[in-house]
Each structure stands twice: as structure tokens, then as C-alpha cells.
GROMACS .gro file of C-alpha atoms in nm:
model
  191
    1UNK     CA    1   0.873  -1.394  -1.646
    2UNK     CA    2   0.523  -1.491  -1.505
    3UNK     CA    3   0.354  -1.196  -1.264
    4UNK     CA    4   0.278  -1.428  -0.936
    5UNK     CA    5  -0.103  -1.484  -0.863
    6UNK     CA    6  -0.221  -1.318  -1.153
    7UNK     CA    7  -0.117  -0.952  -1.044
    8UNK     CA    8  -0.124  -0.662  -1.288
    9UNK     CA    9   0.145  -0.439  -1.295
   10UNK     CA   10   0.047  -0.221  -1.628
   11UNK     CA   11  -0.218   0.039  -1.443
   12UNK     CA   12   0.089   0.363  -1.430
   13UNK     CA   13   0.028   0.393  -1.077
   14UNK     CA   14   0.098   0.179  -0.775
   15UNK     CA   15  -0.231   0.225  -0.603
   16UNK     CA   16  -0.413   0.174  -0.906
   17UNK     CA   17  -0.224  -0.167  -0.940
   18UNK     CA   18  -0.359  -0.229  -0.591
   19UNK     CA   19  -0.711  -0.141  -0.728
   20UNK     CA   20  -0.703  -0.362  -0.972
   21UNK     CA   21  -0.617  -0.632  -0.725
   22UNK     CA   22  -0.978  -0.676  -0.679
   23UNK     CA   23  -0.976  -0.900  -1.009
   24UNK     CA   24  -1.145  -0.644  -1.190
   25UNK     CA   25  -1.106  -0.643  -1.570
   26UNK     CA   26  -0.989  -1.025  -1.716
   27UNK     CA   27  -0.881  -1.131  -1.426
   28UNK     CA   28  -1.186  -1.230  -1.242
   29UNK     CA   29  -1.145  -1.285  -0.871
   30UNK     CA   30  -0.991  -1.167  -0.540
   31UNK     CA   31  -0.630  -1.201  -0.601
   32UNK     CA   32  -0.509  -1.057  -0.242
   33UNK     CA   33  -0.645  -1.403  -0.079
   34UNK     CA   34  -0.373  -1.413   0.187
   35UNK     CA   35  -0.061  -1.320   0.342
   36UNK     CA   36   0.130  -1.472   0.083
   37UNK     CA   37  -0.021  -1.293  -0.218
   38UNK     CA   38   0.013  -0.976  -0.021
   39UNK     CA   39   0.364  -1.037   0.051
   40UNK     CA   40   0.364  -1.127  -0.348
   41UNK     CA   41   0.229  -0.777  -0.437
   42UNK     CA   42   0.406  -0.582  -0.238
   43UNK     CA   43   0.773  -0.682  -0.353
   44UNK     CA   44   0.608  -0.706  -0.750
   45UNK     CA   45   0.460  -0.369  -0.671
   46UNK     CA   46   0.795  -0.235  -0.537
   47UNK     CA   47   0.622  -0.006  -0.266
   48UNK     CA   48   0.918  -0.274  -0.053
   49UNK     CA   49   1.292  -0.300  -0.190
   50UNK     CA   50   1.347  -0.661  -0.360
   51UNK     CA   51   1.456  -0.897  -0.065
   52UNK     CA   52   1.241  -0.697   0.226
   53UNK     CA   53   1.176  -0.946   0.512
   54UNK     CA   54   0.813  -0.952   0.523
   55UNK     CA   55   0.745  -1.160   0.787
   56UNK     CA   56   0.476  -0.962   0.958
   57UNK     CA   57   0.231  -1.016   0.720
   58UNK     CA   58  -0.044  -1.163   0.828
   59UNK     CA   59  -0.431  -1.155   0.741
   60UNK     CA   60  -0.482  -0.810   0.944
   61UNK     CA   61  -0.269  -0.696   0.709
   62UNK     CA   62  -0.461  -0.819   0.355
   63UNK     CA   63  -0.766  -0.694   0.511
   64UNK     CA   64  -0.615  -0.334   0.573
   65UNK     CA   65  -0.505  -0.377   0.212
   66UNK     CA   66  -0.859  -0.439   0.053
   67UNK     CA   67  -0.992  -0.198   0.288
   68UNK     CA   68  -0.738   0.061   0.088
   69UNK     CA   69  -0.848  -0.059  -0.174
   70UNK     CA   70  -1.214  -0.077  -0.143
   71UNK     CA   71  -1.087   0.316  -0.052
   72UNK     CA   72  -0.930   0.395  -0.325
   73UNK     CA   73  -1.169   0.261  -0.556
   74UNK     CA   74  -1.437   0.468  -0.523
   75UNK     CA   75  -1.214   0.799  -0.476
   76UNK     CA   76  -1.044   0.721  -0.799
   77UNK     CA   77  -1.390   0.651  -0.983
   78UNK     CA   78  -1.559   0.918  -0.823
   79UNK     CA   79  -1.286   1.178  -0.926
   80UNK     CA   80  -1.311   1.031  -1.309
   81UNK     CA   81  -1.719   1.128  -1.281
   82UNK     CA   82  -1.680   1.428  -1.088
   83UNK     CA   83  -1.578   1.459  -0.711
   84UNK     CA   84  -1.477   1.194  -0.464
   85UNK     CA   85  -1.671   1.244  -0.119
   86UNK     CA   86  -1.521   1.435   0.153
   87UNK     CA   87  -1.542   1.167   0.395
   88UNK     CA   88  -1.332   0.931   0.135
   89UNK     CA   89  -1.064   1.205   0.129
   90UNK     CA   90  -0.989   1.225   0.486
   91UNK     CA   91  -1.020   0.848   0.560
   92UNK     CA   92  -0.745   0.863   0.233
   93UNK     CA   93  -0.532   1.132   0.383
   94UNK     CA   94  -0.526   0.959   0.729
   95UNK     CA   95  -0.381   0.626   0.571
   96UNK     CA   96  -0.143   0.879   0.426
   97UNK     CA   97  -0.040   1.011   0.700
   98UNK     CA   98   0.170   0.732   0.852
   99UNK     CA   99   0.564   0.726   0.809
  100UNK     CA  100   0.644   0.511   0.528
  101UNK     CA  101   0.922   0.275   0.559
  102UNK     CA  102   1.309   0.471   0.517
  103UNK     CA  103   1.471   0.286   0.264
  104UNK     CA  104   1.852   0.304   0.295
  105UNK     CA  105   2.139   0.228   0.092
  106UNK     CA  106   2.354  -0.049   0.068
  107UNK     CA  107   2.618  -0.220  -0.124
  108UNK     CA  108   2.492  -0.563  -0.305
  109UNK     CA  109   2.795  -0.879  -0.334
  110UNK     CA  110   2.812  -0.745  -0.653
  111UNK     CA  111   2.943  -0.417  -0.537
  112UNK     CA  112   2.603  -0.213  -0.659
  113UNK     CA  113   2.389   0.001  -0.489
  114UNK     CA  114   2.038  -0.075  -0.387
  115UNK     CA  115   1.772  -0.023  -0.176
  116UNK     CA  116   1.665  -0.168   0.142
  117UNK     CA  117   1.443  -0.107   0.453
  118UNK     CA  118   1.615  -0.007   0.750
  119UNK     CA  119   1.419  -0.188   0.958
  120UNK     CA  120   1.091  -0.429   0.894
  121UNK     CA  121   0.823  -0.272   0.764
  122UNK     CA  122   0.502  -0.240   0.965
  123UNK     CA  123   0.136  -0.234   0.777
  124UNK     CA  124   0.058   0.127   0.860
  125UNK     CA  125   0.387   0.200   0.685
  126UNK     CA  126   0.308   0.049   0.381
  127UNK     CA  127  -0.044   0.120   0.335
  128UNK     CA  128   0.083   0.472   0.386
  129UNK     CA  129   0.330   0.468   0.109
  130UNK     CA  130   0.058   0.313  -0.155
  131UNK     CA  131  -0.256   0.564   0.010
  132UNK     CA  132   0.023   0.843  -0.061
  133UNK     CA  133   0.084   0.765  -0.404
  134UNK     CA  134  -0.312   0.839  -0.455
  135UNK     CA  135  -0.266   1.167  -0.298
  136UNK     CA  136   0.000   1.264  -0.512
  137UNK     CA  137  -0.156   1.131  -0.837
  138UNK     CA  138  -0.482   1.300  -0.730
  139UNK     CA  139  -0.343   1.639  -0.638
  140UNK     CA  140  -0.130   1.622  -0.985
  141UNK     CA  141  -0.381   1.792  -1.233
  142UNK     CA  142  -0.194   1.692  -1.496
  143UNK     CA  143  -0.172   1.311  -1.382
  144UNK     CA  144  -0.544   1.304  -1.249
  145UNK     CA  145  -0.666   1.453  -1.636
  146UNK     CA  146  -0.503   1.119  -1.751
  147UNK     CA  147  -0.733   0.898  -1.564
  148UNK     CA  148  -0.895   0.663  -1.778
  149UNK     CA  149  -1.149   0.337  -1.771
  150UNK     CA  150  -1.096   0.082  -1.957
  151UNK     CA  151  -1.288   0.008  -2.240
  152UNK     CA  152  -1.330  -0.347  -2.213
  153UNK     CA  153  -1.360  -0.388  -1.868
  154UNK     CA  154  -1.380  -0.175  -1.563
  155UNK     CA  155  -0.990  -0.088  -1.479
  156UNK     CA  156  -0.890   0.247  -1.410
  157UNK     CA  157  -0.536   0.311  -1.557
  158UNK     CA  158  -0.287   0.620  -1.626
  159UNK     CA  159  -0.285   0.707  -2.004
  160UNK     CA  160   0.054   0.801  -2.076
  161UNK     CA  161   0.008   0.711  -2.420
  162UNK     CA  162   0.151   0.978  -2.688
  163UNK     CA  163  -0.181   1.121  -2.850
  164UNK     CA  164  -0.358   0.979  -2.496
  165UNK     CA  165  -0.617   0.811  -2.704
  166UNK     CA  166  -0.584   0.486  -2.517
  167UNK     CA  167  -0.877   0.296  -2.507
  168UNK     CA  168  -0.759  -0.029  -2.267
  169UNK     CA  169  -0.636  -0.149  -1.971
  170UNK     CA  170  -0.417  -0.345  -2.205
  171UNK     CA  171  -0.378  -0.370  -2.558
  172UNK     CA  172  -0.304  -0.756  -2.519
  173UNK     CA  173  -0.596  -0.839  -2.298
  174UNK     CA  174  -0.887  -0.621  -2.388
  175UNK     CA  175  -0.799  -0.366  -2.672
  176UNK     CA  176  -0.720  -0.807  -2.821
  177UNK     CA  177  -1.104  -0.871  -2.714
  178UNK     CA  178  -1.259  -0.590  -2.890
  179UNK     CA  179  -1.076  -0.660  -3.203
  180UNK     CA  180  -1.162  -0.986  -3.217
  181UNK     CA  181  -1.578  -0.952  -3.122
  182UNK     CA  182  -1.515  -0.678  -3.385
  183UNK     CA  183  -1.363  -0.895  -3.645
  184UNK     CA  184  -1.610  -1.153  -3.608
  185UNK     CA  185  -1.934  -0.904  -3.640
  186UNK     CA  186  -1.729  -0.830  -3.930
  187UNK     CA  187  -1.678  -1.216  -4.078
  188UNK     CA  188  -2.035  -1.321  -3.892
  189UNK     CA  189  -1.864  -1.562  -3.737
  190UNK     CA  190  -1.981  -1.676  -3.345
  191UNK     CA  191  -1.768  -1.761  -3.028
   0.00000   0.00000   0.00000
């Protein structure tokens, strides 16, 4: 199945997927250009249940999202060189601090459970429940020593990898790249 608009969904963490939104890495370009990419990201991001009415979005709402993620950004790179400024952290826990969405139970046709928002979802909700992810990832010691930048291009991704020796964003996209610029140094063949 195609990922709408371009979206990654391979980062480990939801608001580093929203990082990478900024077409950082091989996709190059803003990829939250609208409501409707928003909208996009947000169900293929699952920070809404599938099916959430999100009629509300609008463009306040993607430019609340790049804001985040302008945010986020620099508190995520500045943590992987040393220590994100203090003035980043409370502008991140005050985006945090909003009630997320309540997500309740209900029975599908098909008689199964799943999730879905008790009522629609409002921006300051949702930013909330991405900007806490980040708080949770960064206050994880464990999680935050497994912050990594790609290789190849200038993602910042969750190495859950068994010996976490990962070198990419994605083996199929960049750790692909290096092997072939490798391979043809190797052969001395050009592009």
C-alpha cells in the first residue's frame, strides 16, 4: 500500500515522523502543504483512531503543526549534540500540556473492538498528544541513548535495531544509496 503524500512512517517515534515531515532526507520538500496532507498524517500517523472526523482542519492547524515541528527539531538535534535549550523545553512542555483527545471503545459491524474519539478532536489536542510523545521519548534514557542521524541524509530516527549499529533512516532509501556510490567507487563507474 502507497504512504499518501510521500509521508514516512519508519522514524520509531510519532513526533519524529512529524519531523521528518519537513522533507528532510530523500524526500525533498514540505510535505504538510495543507489541510488535507495534515488530515493525511494524522490518521497514517495514528496519533487519531482510523475513521476520526477531521473536519476542523484547516491551515491554522498545518501551521501549528510545522511550528511543532520546527520545535521539535531542534530539541531532538540539540539533545543528540548535547542539551536542548531551556526555552525549547518549556515551549515543548506547554504544547504538552493540553488534554489529548479520549479515545473510547466501540464495537465495529464486524463485532471487534476499536478505537474512536469521543468527540472531534481539536488542534491543541492533537499537537498535545504528538509534543507528548517527545517528552516521553526524551525523558526515557534508555529511548533518548537510541537517537540516531541518519547517515545519508539528515533524519533523526529510533535505533531499535538488535546490535543498534544502524546506520540509516532506511535501509531501502539511503543505507541503498551508500551501497551503490560505494559500489561504483569500487567498479569506477559514474552516475
Amino acid at each position: 500500500m502507497a504512504v499518501p503524500y510521500g509521508f514516512r512512517f519508519d522514524c520509531g517515534r510519532t513526533c519524529l515522523d512529524l519531523v521528518a515531515t519537513a522533507g528532510a532526507g530523500p524526500a525533498a520538500g514540505e510535505l504538510l502543504t495543507g489541510p488535507a496532507p495534515l488530515a493525511a498524517w494524522l490518521a497514517g500517523a495514528a496519533v487519531v483512531p482510523p475513521g476520526a472526523p477531521l473536519d476542523g482542519v484547516d491551515a491554522r492547524w498545518v501551521a501549528r503543526f510545522r511550528a511543532l515541528r520546527e520545535l521539535l527539531g531542534r530539541v531532538v538535534r540539540a539533545e543528540l549534540l548535547g542539551r536542548a535549550a531551556a526555552s525549547d523545553l518549556a515551549e515543548l512542555n506547554s504544547a504538552a500540556a493540553a488534554p489529548p483527545p479520549a479515545v473510547h471503545l466501540v464495537r465495529g459491524p464486524d463485532g471487534a473492538l476499536a478505537g474512536a474519539l469521543a468527540a472531534p478532536p481539536d488542534c491543541a489536542g492533537l499537537l498535545a498528544a504528538v509534543a507528548r510523545d517527545a517528552v516521553a521519548l526524551l525523558a526515557d534514557p534508555v529511548a533518548r541513548g537510541r537517537l540516531r542521524q541518519c547517515a545519508g541524509c539528515s533524519l533523526v530516527y529510533l535505533d531499535t535495531s538488535r546490535g543498534r549499529r544502524r546506520r540509516w533512516c532506511s535501509s531501502e532509501v539511503c543505507g541503498n544509496r551508500a551501497r551503490v556510490a560505494r559500489h561504483r567507487r569500487r567498479t569506477g563507474r559514474s552516475a
